[in-house]
Amino acid sequence: MEQAPRDPERQLQPAPLEPLGHPDAGLQAAVSEEAEGARDEGSGEGTMTENNFWLKKIEINVSEAEKRTGRNAMNMQETYTAYLIETRSVEHTDGQSVLTDSLWRRYSEFELLRNYLLVYYPHIVVPPLPEKRAEFVWHKLSADNMDPDFVERRRIGLENFLLRVASHPILCRDKIFYLFLTQEGNWKETVNETGFQLKADSRLKALNATFRVKNPDKRFTELKHYSDELQSVISHLLRVRARVADRLYGVYKVHGNYGRVFSEWSAIEKEMGDGLQSAGHHMDVYASSIDDILEDEEHYADQLKEYLFYAEALRAVCRKHELMQYDLEMAAQDLASKKQQCEELATGTVRTFSLKGMTTKLFGQETPEQREARIKVLEEQISEGEQQLKSKNLEGREFVKNAWADIERFKEQKNRDLKEALISYAVMQISMCKKGIQVWTNAKECFSKM
């Protein structure tokens, strides 16, 4: 009996997905020839010669956000934010360039694009979208999703999402993604026509596979644990930052009281008045600077939030692998059962208790012709089951290969991005402390001149 494979290299994976095709309009003049040359003819998905191929050929910008009012699917009036996406090719060597394409998209359309990518590319760590509503905010910051500052940060996050997809060696070549950038009308209909919703795995099915899979790949189990820990660590870090921002805001604003007191004091002093007035001015400037400082901090927080949401993207890959491994084990179990039934019919012995065995004892043995017919049917089912199991094994090896290649790419990206973000945050804190020292140094000079 062929058992479900334990070797990680024999874990399963969805058959390589056939690409939907290459763009045939708009920015084609900028990308088509090179993209066709980069396509790997031997694989269903194809690759790019460089990860940032699209970004070297076109520029993608989410240039502005606009508040709008319209009616939803329930014919109820709603207020939403639309984002202007602009794409244009990088200038050619002859000095000419393709005209700019621009269109408006809602956040829900970004969600639809990402859901499609999750279904059609289950082995890829699909970039996350920015948060729909503000989380981990300090108390002075608005949590309203229509707040202008929040909308601006989300605009930056949506642009970053598009740039992430455009720089991915596989996702950048997807036709639906291309149409998202260039086709405003009927884009939703085009996505729905792919039938991706029918191919999506249900949460109940995924949960069932998680608890019932017998031979999970240790690497994917460890990756799932890592994603949970990464999410927990970043969540704690964001909460700490929010608490620090609250207290920092209070400390800076209290310095404004210094400014007020020094100004009031200067009014009753003749010889010391100018020095006190100048010192009060420095304190007022210092107190007002905290608003810009904390606004800059929010951008660093958003960079951390991106990897908070990336943790769920990692778990999505792990869940897909568990589903496929569970299907493989069920196929192996079904094949083993049919082989046992065939052997029992051929030898006339029953190894285990079964309803069929009880029926035979009650109503007598089958005729040789009936037994031969059943054996023939089972042999055909066994042959078909062996082919299915072989196919699932091949799919499994391909999934593991593709998934780990993309996970390694993600790890390199994560290490580079988080290192840069944390260093920049530290530099900003150092700069902020230096400004505080400079304020008190200036105040000292003012006091010295009195």
Tab-separated table of C-alpha atoms in Angstrom:
chain	number	residue	atom	x	y	z
A	1	MET	CA	0.000	0.000	0.000
A	2	GLU	CA	1.369	3.375	-0.978
A	3	GLN	CA	1.449	5.683	2.009
A	4	ALA	CA	1.235	9.469	2.113
A	5	PRO	CA	4.847	10.711	1.675
A	6	ARG	CA	6.682	12.097	4.664
A	7	ASP	CA	9.540	13.700	2.754
A	8	PRO	CA	8.974	17.496	2.490
A	9	GLU	CA	10.126	17.297	-1.107
A	10	ARG	CA	7.089	15.108	-1.794
A	11	GLN	CA	4.560	17.507	-0.313
A	12	LEU	CA	1.919	18.758	-2.675
A	13	GLN	CA	1.216	21.907	-4.568
A	14	PRO	CA	-1.377	23.203	-7.001
A	15	ALA	CA	-0.485	22.630	-10.591
A	16	PRO	CA	1.332	25.630	-12.060
A	17	LEU	CA	-1.284	28.168	-13.029
A	18	GLU	CA	-1.544	29.179	-16.628
A	19	PRO	CA	-1.025	32.932	-17.049
A	20	LEU	CA	-4.030	34.882	-18.238
A	21	GLY	CA	-2.055	36.417	-21.017
A	22	HIS	CA	0.113	39.421	-21.685
A	23	PRO	CA	-1.111	43.023	-22.036
A	24	ASP	CA	-2.025	43.915	-25.573
A	25	ALA	CA	-2.792	47.639	-25.317
A	26	GLY	CA	-1.914	50.885	-23.530
A	27	LEU	CA	1.556	50.435	-22.092
A	28	GLN	CA	2.371	47.499	-24.361
A	29	ALA	CA	4.851	49.570	-26.312
A	30	ALA	CA	6.862	49.944	-23.131
A	31	VAL	CA	6.783	46.378	-21.816
A	32	SER	CA	5.557	43.745	-24.277
A	33	GLU	CA	8.711	42.881	-26.201
A	34	GLU	CA	10.932	42.465	-23.149
A	35	ALA	CA	8.268	40.611	-21.179
A	36	GLU	CA	7.776	38.043	-23.918
A	37	GLY	CA	11.516	37.484	-23.994
A	38	ALA	CA	11.561	36.951	-20.239
A	39	ARG	CA	8.738	34.365	-20.268
A	40	ASP	CA	9.860	30.891	-19.297
A	41	GLU	CA	8.371	28.633	-21.974
A	42	GLY	CA	8.778	25.529	-19.850
A	43	SER	CA	6.590	26.620	-16.955
A	44	GLY	CA	2.965	27.561	-16.688
A	45	GLU	CA	3.647	30.732	-14.718
A	46	GLY	CA	6.734	32.185	-16.333
A	47	THR	CA	9.350	34.367	-14.744
A	48	MET	CA	10.972	37.734	-15.223
A	49	THR	CA	14.636	38.229	-15.866
A	50	GLU	CA	14.666	40.885	-13.142
A	51	ASN	CA	12.447	41.278	-10.083
A	52	ASN	CA	11.901	44.965	-10.726
A	53	PHE	CA	11.249	44.585	-14.455
A	54	TRP	CA	7.993	46.553	-14.531
A	55	LEU	CA	9.348	49.276	-12.297
A	56	LYS	CA	12.166	49.831	-14.776
A	57	LYS	CA	9.699	50.177	-17.654
A	58	ILE	CA	6.784	52.082	-16.138
A	59	GLU	CA	6.102	54.420	-13.239
A	60	ILE	CA	3.133	53.723	-10.966
A	61	ASN	CA	1.748	56.419	-8.689
A	62	VAL	CA	-1.336	56.769	-6.521
A	63	SER	CA	-1.213	60.512	-6.835
A	64	GLU	CA	-4.268	61.742	-4.958
A	65	ALA	CA	-7.364	60.798	-2.980
A	66	GLU	CA	-10.855	62.200	-3.398
A	67	LYS	CA	-13.914	61.950	-1.171
A	68	ARG	CA	-17.009	60.891	-3.100
A	69	THR	CA	-20.653	60.037	-2.532
A	70	GLY	CA	-22.534	57.321	-4.379
A	71	ARG	CA	-24.828	54.331	-4.022
A	72	ASN	CA	-23.716	50.858	-3.047
A	73	ALA	CA	-24.989	47.452	-4.148
A	74	MET	CA	-27.954	47.824	-1.769
A	75	ASN	CA	-28.857	51.127	-3.462
A	76	MET	CA	-28.027	52.998	-0.272
A	77	GLN	CA	-26.105	56.236	-0.317
A	78	GLU	CA	-22.561	56.012	1.020
A	79	THR	CA	-19.448	58.144	1.294
A	80	TYR	CA	-16.144	56.654	0.191
A	81	THR	CA	-12.645	57.618	-0.921
A	82	ALA	CA	-11.419	57.112	-4.474
A	83	TYR	CA	-7.727	57.037	-5.383
A	84	LEU	CA	-6.187	58.244	-8.637
A	85	ILE	CA	-3.731	55.745	-10.147
A	86	GLU	CA	-1.332	57.091	-12.772
A	87	THR	CA	0.905	54.879	-14.904
A	88	ARG	CA	3.317	55.988	-17.569
A	89	SER	CA	6.239	54.402	-19.333
A	90	VAL	CA	9.781	55.461	-18.632
A	91	GLU	CA	11.134	57.619	-21.443
A	92	HIS	CA	12.587	55.705	-24.386
A	93	THR	CA	16.075	56.225	-25.732
A	94	ASP	CA	14.691	58.238	-28.647
A	95	GLY	CA	13.236	60.737	-26.201
A	96	GLN	CA	9.604	59.703	-26.748
A	97	SER	CA	7.312	58.134	-24.184
A	98	VAL	CA	3.866	56.549	-24.084
A	99	LEU	CA	1.031	58.753	-22.843
A	100	THR	CA	0.071	58.552	-19.192
A	101	ASP	CA	-2.859	56.313	-18.213
A	102	SER	CA	-4.902	57.403	-15.210
A	103	LEU	CA	-8.015	56.064	-13.500
A	104	TRP	CA	-9.799	56.078	-10.150
A	105	ARG	CA	-10.104	53.058	-7.859
A	106	ARG	CA	-11.857	52.463	-4.559
A	107	TYR	CA	-10.260	50.600	-1.672
A	108	SER	CA	-12.716	47.736	-2.251
A	109	GLU	CA	-11.280	47.291	-5.768
A	110	PHE	CA	-7.790	46.962	-4.319
A	111	GLU	CA	-9.231	44.283	-2.025
A	112	LEU	CA	-10.761	42.469	-4.995
A	113	LEU	CA	-7.423	42.490	-6.813
A	114	ARG	CA	-5.587	41.068	-3.813
A	115	ASN	CA	-8.225	38.364	-3.212
A	116	TYR	CA	-7.840	37.313	-6.835
A	117	LEU	CA	-4.036	37.137	-6.490
A	118	LEU	CA	-4.359	35.035	-3.318
A	119	VAL	CA	-6.462	32.448	-5.149
A	120	TYR	CA	-4.485	32.243	-8.375
A	121	TYR	CA	-1.031	32.372	-6.759
A	122	PRO	CA	-1.401	30.333	-3.529
A	123	HIS	CA	2.357	29.671	-3.290
A	124	ILE	CA	3.212	33.383	-3.241
A	125	VAL	CA	3.409	35.659	-0.200
A	126	VAL	CA	1.016	38.236	-1.663
A	127	PRO	CA	1.743	41.808	-0.468
A	128	PRO	CA	-0.828	43.104	2.049
A	129	LEU	CA	-3.018	46.180	1.731
A	130	PRO	CA	-2.792	49.049	4.213
A	131	GLU	CA	-5.315	48.999	7.020
A	132	LYS	CA	-8.888	49.956	6.195
A	133	ARG	CA	-9.344	51.595	9.592
A	134	ALA	CA	-6.642	53.054	11.832
A	135	GLU	CA	-5.199	50.723	14.471
A	136	PHE	CA	-2.555	51.201	17.177
A	137	VAL	CA	-3.052	54.979	17.193
A	138	TRP	CA	-2.191	57.280	20.072
A	139	HIS	CA	-5.134	59.130	21.595
A	140	LYS	CA	-4.648	62.486	19.846
A	141	LEU	CA	-4.721	60.840	16.408
A	142	SER	CA	-8.077	60.397	14.711
A	143	ALA	CA	-9.225	56.810	14.057
A	144	ASP	CA	-11.784	58.027	11.499
A	145	ASN	CA	-11.153	56.375	8.129
A	146	MET	CA	-12.208	59.614	6.398
A	147	ASP	CA	-9.679	61.710	8.330
A	148	PRO	CA	-7.434	63.530	5.787
A	149	ASP	CA	-4.186	62.464	7.494
A	150	PHE	CA	-5.283	58.828	7.612
A	151	VAL	CA	-6.442	58.929	3.976
A	152	GLU	CA	-3.056	60.332	2.975
A	153	ARG	CA	-1.191	57.561	4.778
A	154	ARG	CA	-3.472	54.975	3.192
A	155	ARG	CA	-2.821	56.528	-0.228
A	156	ILE	CA	0.893	55.966	0.361
A	157	GLY	CA	0.178	52.405	1.504
A	158	LEU	CA	-1.898	51.613	-1.594
A	159	GLU	CA	0.858	52.947	-3.830
A	160	ASN	CA	3.344	50.769	-1.959
A	161	PHE	CA	1.072	47.737	-2.517
A	162	LEU	CA	1.025	48.342	-6.279
A	163	LEU	CA	4.797	48.793	-6.337
A	164	ARG	CA	5.240	45.535	-4.404
A	165	VAL	CA	3.107	43.648	-6.930
A	166	ALA	CA	4.812	45.345	-9.885
A	167	SER	CA	8.255	44.373	-8.556
A	168	HIS	CA	7.312	40.715	-8.012
A	169	PRO	CA	8.743	38.445	-10.740
A	170	ILE	CA	5.450	36.544	-11.197
A	171	LEU	CA	2.630	38.811	-10.023
A	172	CYS	CA	3.794	41.701	-12.212
A	173	ARG	CA	2.927	39.726	-15.340
A	174	ASP	CA	-0.666	38.971	-14.432
A	175	LYS	CA	-3.177	40.348	-16.933
A	176	ILE	CA	-5.766	41.210	-14.281
A	177	PHE	CA	-3.165	43.330	-12.489
A	178	TYR	CA	-2.318	45.063	-15.753
A	179	LEU	CA	-6.000	45.780	-16.435
A	180	PHE	CA	-6.369	47.096	-12.879
A	181	LEU	CA	-3.851	49.792	-13.807
A	182	THR	CA	-5.230	50.596	-17.241
A	183	GLN	CA	-8.910	49.599	-17.630
A	184	GLU	CA	-11.377	51.603	-15.558
A	185	GLY	CA	-14.660	50.341	-16.985
A	186	ASN	CA	-15.836	46.723	-16.564
A	187	TRP	CA	-12.708	45.717	-14.635
A	188	LYS	CA	-14.751	44.090	-11.862
A	189	GLU	CA	-16.676	42.065	-14.426
A	190	THR	CA	-13.396	40.887	-15.956
A	191	VAL	CA	-12.137	39.716	-12.562
A	192	ASN	CA	-15.378	37.924	-11.712
A	193	GLU	CA	-15.349	36.162	-15.082
A	194	THR	CA	-12.156	34.358	-14.008
A	195	GLY	CA	-14.292	32.458	-11.483
A	196	PHE	CA	-11.676	32.922	-8.774
A	197	GLN	CA	-14.340	32.991	-6.033
A	198	LEU	CA	-15.299	29.390	-6.864
A	199	LYS	CA	-11.651	28.316	-6.562
A	200	ALA	CA	-11.139	29.921	-3.159
A	201	ASP	CA	-10.783	27.471	-0.274
A	202	SER	CA	-13.338	27.819	2.500
A	203	ARG	CA	-12.147	28.655	6.007
A	204	LEU	CA	-13.932	25.618	7.407
A	205	LYS	CA	-12.108	23.337	4.980
A	206	ALA	CA	-8.773	24.947	5.859
A	207	LEU	CA	-9.464	24.565	9.583
A	208	ASN	CA	-10.406	20.924	9.075
A	209	ALA	CA	-7.139	20.256	7.235
A	210	THR	CA	-5.120	21.974	9.971
A	211	PHE	CA	-6.387	19.595	12.658
A	212	ARG	CA	-6.608	16.387	10.621
A	213	VAL	CA	-3.418	16.395	8.548
A	214	LYS	CA	-1.177	13.556	9.814
A	215	ASN	CA	2.186	14.327	8.217
A	216	PRO	CA	2.631	18.121	8.158
A	217	ASP	CA	5.816	19.524	6.666
A	218	LYS	CA	7.945	20.671	9.586
A	219	ARG	CA	9.172	23.700	7.667
A	220	PHE	CA	5.663	25.002	7.038
A	221	THR	CA	4.698	24.332	10.656
A	222	GLU	CA	7.692	26.360	11.829
A	223	LEU	CA	6.867	29.106	9.340
A	224	LYS	CA	3.316	29.343	10.689
A	225	HIS	CA	4.641	29.615	14.245
A	226	TYR	CA	7.105	32.271	13.103
A	227	SER	CA	4.337	34.302	11.458
A	228	ASP	CA	2.318	34.182	14.697
A	229	GLU	CA	5.323	35.354	16.705
A	230	LEU	CA	6.162	38.066	14.167
A	231	GLN	CA	2.619	39.398	14.377
A	232	SER	CA	2.727	39.350	18.179
A	233	VAL	CA	6.090	41.136	18.392
A	234	ILE	CA	5.139	43.871	15.945
A	235	SER	CA	1.762	44.348	17.677
A	236	HIS	CA	3.512	44.888	21.012
A	237	LEU	CA	6.013	47.233	19.386
A	238	LEU	CA	3.225	49.350	17.890
A	239	ARG	CA	1.400	49.502	21.221
A	240	VAL	CA	4.573	50.657	22.977
A	241	ARG	CA	5.149	53.288	20.323
A	242	ALA	CA	1.587	54.572	20.729
A	243	ARG	CA	2.049	54.886	24.504
A	244	VAL	CA	5.388	56.655	24.057
A	245	ALA	CA	3.791	59.026	21.532
A	246	ASP	CA	1.071	59.883	24.051
A	247	ARG	CA	3.578	60.740	26.754
A	248	LEU	CA	5.940	62.507	24.374
A	249	TYR	CA	3.107	64.687	23.167
A	250	GLY	CA	2.382	65.686	26.755
A	251	VAL	CA	6.040	66.450	27.523
A	252	TYR	CA	6.418	68.675	24.478
A	253	LYS	CA	3.176	70.531	25.078
A	254	VAL	CA	4.135	71.150	28.705
A	255	HIS	CA	7.159	73.022	27.364
A	256	GLY	CA	4.643	75.496	25.985
A	257	ASN	CA	3.900	76.387	29.607
A	258	TYR	CA	7.540	77.352	29.992
A	259	GLY	CA	7.081	79.710	27.072
A	260	ARG	CA	3.960	81.269	28.567
A	261	VAL	CA	5.530	81.704	32.008
A	262	PHE	CA	8.748	83.203	30.631
A	263	SER	CA	6.726	85.632	28.489
A	264	GLU	CA	4.631	86.716	31.461
A	265	TRP	CA	7.749	87.054	33.598
A	266	SER	CA	9.475	89.196	30.971
A	267	ALA	CA	6.664	91.745	31.226
A	268	ILE	CA	7.594	92.611	34.813
A	269	GLU	CA	11.371	92.642	34.371
A	270	LYS	CA	13.319	95.463	32.750
A	271	GLU	CA	16.873	94.127	32.652
A	272	MET	CA	15.953	90.436	32.345
A	273	GLY	CA	12.933	90.934	30.051
A	274	ASP	CA	14.603	90.407	26.661
A	275	GLY	CA	16.359	87.204	27.736
A	276	LEU	CA	13.213	85.749	29.235
A	277	GLN	CA	11.164	86.665	26.163
A	278	SER	CA	13.681	84.987	23.844
A	279	ALA	CA	13.810	81.859	25.998
A	280	GLY	CA	10.009	81.711	25.981
A	281	HIS	CA	10.014	81.902	22.188
A	282	HIS	CA	12.385	78.900	21.946
A	283	MET	CA	10.102	76.920	24.241
A	284	ASP	CA	7.028	77.749	22.157
A	285	VAL	CA	8.763	76.585	18.974
A	286	TYR	CA	9.844	73.376	20.697
A	287	ALA	CA	6.317	72.675	21.952
A	288	SER	CA	4.743	73.158	18.522
A	289	SER	CA	7.273	70.893	16.758
A	290	ILE	CA	5.804	67.704	18.251
A	291	ASP	CA	2.896	67.646	15.778
A	292	ASP	CA	5.208	67.257	12.759
A	293	ILE	CA	7.423	64.806	14.656
A	294	LEU	CA	4.553	62.462	15.481
A	295	GLU	CA	3.182	62.727	11.956
A	296	ASP	CA	6.569	61.525	10.687
A	297	GLU	CA	6.450	58.735	13.266
A	298	GLU	CA	3.162	57.495	11.825
A	299	HIS	CA	4.883	56.777	8.518
A	300	TYR	CA	7.424	54.570	10.313
A	301	ALA	CA	4.553	52.880	12.152
A	302	ASP	CA	2.868	52.186	8.811
A	303	GLN	CA	6.036	50.431	7.611
A	304	LEU	CA	5.846	48.152	10.646
A	305	LYS	CA	2.133	47.585	10.086
A	306	GLU	CA	2.845	46.327	6.581
A	307	TYR	CA	4.805	43.421	8.060
A	308	LEU	CA	2.171	42.960	10.733
A	309	PHE	CA	-0.209	42.197	7.841
A	310	TYR	CA	2.441	40.212	5.952
A	311	ALA	CA	2.225	37.678	8.795
A	312	GLU	CA	-1.263	36.730	7.621
A	313	ALA	CA	0.019	36.374	4.041
A	314	LEU	CA	2.595	33.854	5.301
A	315	ARG	CA	-0.118	31.901	7.114
A	316	ALA	CA	-2.190	31.818	3.907
A	317	VAL	CA	0.648	29.946	2.155
A	318	CYS	CA	0.893	27.522	5.090
A	319	ARG	CA	-2.865	26.897	5.071
A	320	LYS	CA	-2.812	26.094	1.361
A	321	HIS	CA	-0.030	23.595	1.911
A	322	GLU	CA	-1.979	21.947	4.740
A	323	LEU	CA	-5.036	21.646	2.505
A	324	MET	CA	-3.030	20.016	-0.255
A	325	GLN	CA	-1.241	17.698	2.169
A	326	TYR	CA	-4.581	16.658	3.644
A	327	ASP	CA	-5.984	15.946	0.159
A	328	LEU	CA	-2.911	13.837	-0.587
A	329	GLU	CA	-3.280	11.825	2.601
A	330	MET	CA	-6.975	11.245	1.921
A	331	ALA	CA	-6.148	10.071	-1.614
A	332	ALA	CA	-3.496	7.680	-0.251
A	333	GLN	CA	-5.915	6.368	2.376
A	334	ASP	CA	-8.652	5.818	-0.201
A	335	LEU	CA	-6.216	3.999	-2.500
A	336	ALA	CA	-5.070	1.733	0.326
A	337	SER	CA	-8.669	0.889	1.170
A	338	LYS	CA	-9.462	-0.069	-2.418
A	339	LYS	CA	-6.344	-2.245	-2.666
A	340	GLN	CA	-7.380	-4.064	0.508
A	341	GLN	CA	-10.898	-4.619	-0.841
A	342	CYS	CA	-9.494	-5.999	-4.086
A	343	GLU	CA	-7.143	-8.357	-2.213
A	344	GLU	CA	-9.980	-9.614	0.005
A	345	LEU	CA	-12.162	-10.321	-3.020
A	346	ALA	CA	-9.326	-12.106	-4.798
A	347	THR	CA	-8.413	-14.327	-1.805
A	348	GLY	CA	-11.892	-14.685	-0.336
A	349	THR	CA	-10.723	-13.526	3.121
A	350	VAL	CA	-11.912	-10.533	5.131
A	351	ARG	CA	-9.252	-8.970	7.365
A	352	THR	CA	-11.388	-6.392	9.101
A	353	PHE	CA	-14.986	-6.097	10.196
A	354	SER	CA	-17.166	-4.607	7.480
A	355	LEU	CA	-20.821	-4.339	6.537
A	356	LYS	CA	-20.032	-6.271	3.372
A	357	GLY	CA	-18.596	-9.135	5.415
A	358	MET	CA	-21.717	-9.336	7.548
A	359	THR	CA	-23.920	-9.269	4.453
A	360	THR	CA	-21.955	-12.158	2.960
A	361	LYS	CA	-22.437	-14.235	6.075
A	362	LEU	CA	-26.172	-13.534	6.164
A	363	PHE	CA	-27.040	-13.953	2.485
A	364	GLY	CA	-24.264	-16.163	1.176
A	365	GLN	CA	-21.249	-15.736	-1.068
A	366	GLU	CA	-21.238	-13.833	-4.359
A	367	THR	CA	-21.091	-15.775	-7.597
A	368	PRO	CA	-17.649	-15.951	-9.304
A	369	GLU	CA	-18.958	-13.701	-12.084
A	370	GLN	CA	-20.095	-11.037	-9.584
A	371	ARG	CA	-16.765	-11.188	-7.759
A	372	GLU	CA	-14.793	-10.880	-10.991
A	373	ALA	CA	-16.879	-7.877	-12.031
A	374	ARG	CA	-16.252	-6.165	-8.692
A	375	ILE	CA	-12.528	-6.923	-8.874
A	376	LYS	CA	-12.371	-5.395	-12.347
A	377	VAL	CA	-14.111	-2.214	-11.178
A	378	LEU	CA	-11.786	-1.947	-8.186
A	379	GLU	CA	-8.695	-2.469	-10.359
A	380	GLU	CA	-9.808	0.377	-12.591
A	381	GLN	CA	-10.396	2.590	-9.545
A	382	ILE	CA	-6.985	1.612	-8.145
A	383	SER	CA	-5.283	2.490	-11.421
A	384	GLU	CA	-7.051	5.844	-11.492
A	385	GLY	CA	-6.224	6.450	-7.807
A	386	GLU	CA	-2.533	5.720	-8.379
A	387	GLN	CA	-2.450	8.262	-11.188
A	388	GLN	CA	-4.180	10.850	-9.011
A	389	LEU	CA	-1.794	10.199	-6.142
A	390	LYS	CA	1.182	10.512	-8.466
A	391	SER	CA	-0.202	13.766	-9.823
A	392	LYS	CA	-0.759	15.136	-6.314
A	393	ASN	CA	2.804	14.197	-5.368
A	394	LEU	CA	4.161	16.049	-8.386
A	395	GLU	CA	2.012	19.046	-7.549
A	396	GLY	CA	3.279	18.859	-3.992
A	397	ARG	CA	6.922	18.951	-4.938
A	398	GLU	CA	6.276	21.863	-7.261
A	399	PHE	CA	4.358	23.761	-4.581
A	400	VAL	CA	7.131	23.323	-2.014
A	401	LYS	CA	9.735	24.398	-4.553
A	402	ASN	CA	7.828	27.514	-5.659
A	403	ALA	CA	6.620	28.455	-2.189
A	404	TRP	CA	10.039	28.293	-0.585
A	405	ALA	CA	11.619	30.232	-3.407
A	406	ASP	CA	9.115	33.032	-2.794
A	407	ILE	CA	9.456	32.770	0.983
A	408	GLU	CA	13.227	33.205	0.674
A	409	ARG	CA	12.616	36.240	-1.532
A	410	PHE	CA	10.233	37.597	1.093
A	411	LYS	CA	12.736	37.043	3.913
A	412	GLU	CA	15.388	39.041	2.094
A	413	GLN	CA	12.893	41.835	1.461
A	414	LYS	CA	11.687	41.783	5.093
A	415	ASN	CA	15.196	41.920	6.564
A	416	ARG	CA	16.165	44.785	4.274
A	417	ASP	CA	12.985	46.811	4.844
A	418	LEU	CA	12.771	46.403	8.614
A	419	LYS	CA	16.464	47.156	9.054
A	420	GLU	CA	16.074	50.353	7.054
A	421	ALA	CA	12.880	51.371	8.898
A	422	LEU	CA	14.331	50.768	12.369
A	423	ILE	CA	17.554	52.620	11.547
A	424	SER	CA	15.576	55.556	10.144
A	425	TYR	CA	13.380	55.595	13.235
A	426	ALA	CA	16.452	55.624	15.489
A	427	VAL	CA	17.985	58.456	13.457
A	428	MET	CA	14.735	60.433	13.805
A	429	GLN	CA	14.763	59.917	17.588
A	430	ILE	CA	18.388	61.053	17.776
A	431	SER	CA	17.554	64.127	15.708
A	432	MET	CA	14.601	64.887	17.965
A	433	CYS	CA	16.786	64.651	21.084
A	434	LYS	CA	19.396	66.920	19.486
A	435	LYS	CA	16.698	69.510	18.823
A	436	GLY	CA	15.706	69.348	22.481
A	437	ILE	CA	19.313	69.857	23.525
A	438	GLN	CA	19.591	72.772	21.110
A	439	VAL	CA	16.458	74.413	22.545
A	440	TRP	CA	17.860	74.305	26.069
A	441	THR	CA	21.270	75.420	24.808
A	442	ASN	CA	19.612	78.455	23.209
A	443	ALA	CA	17.659	79.079	26.405
A	444	LYS	CA	20.912	78.940	28.370
A	445	GLU	CA	22.463	81.574	26.091
A	446	CYS	CA	19.383	83.758	26.539
A	447	PHE	CA	19.711	83.463	30.326
A	448	SER	CA	23.437	84.223	30.104
A	449	LYS	CA	22.772	87.533	28.352
A	450	MET	CA	20.409	88.774	31.033
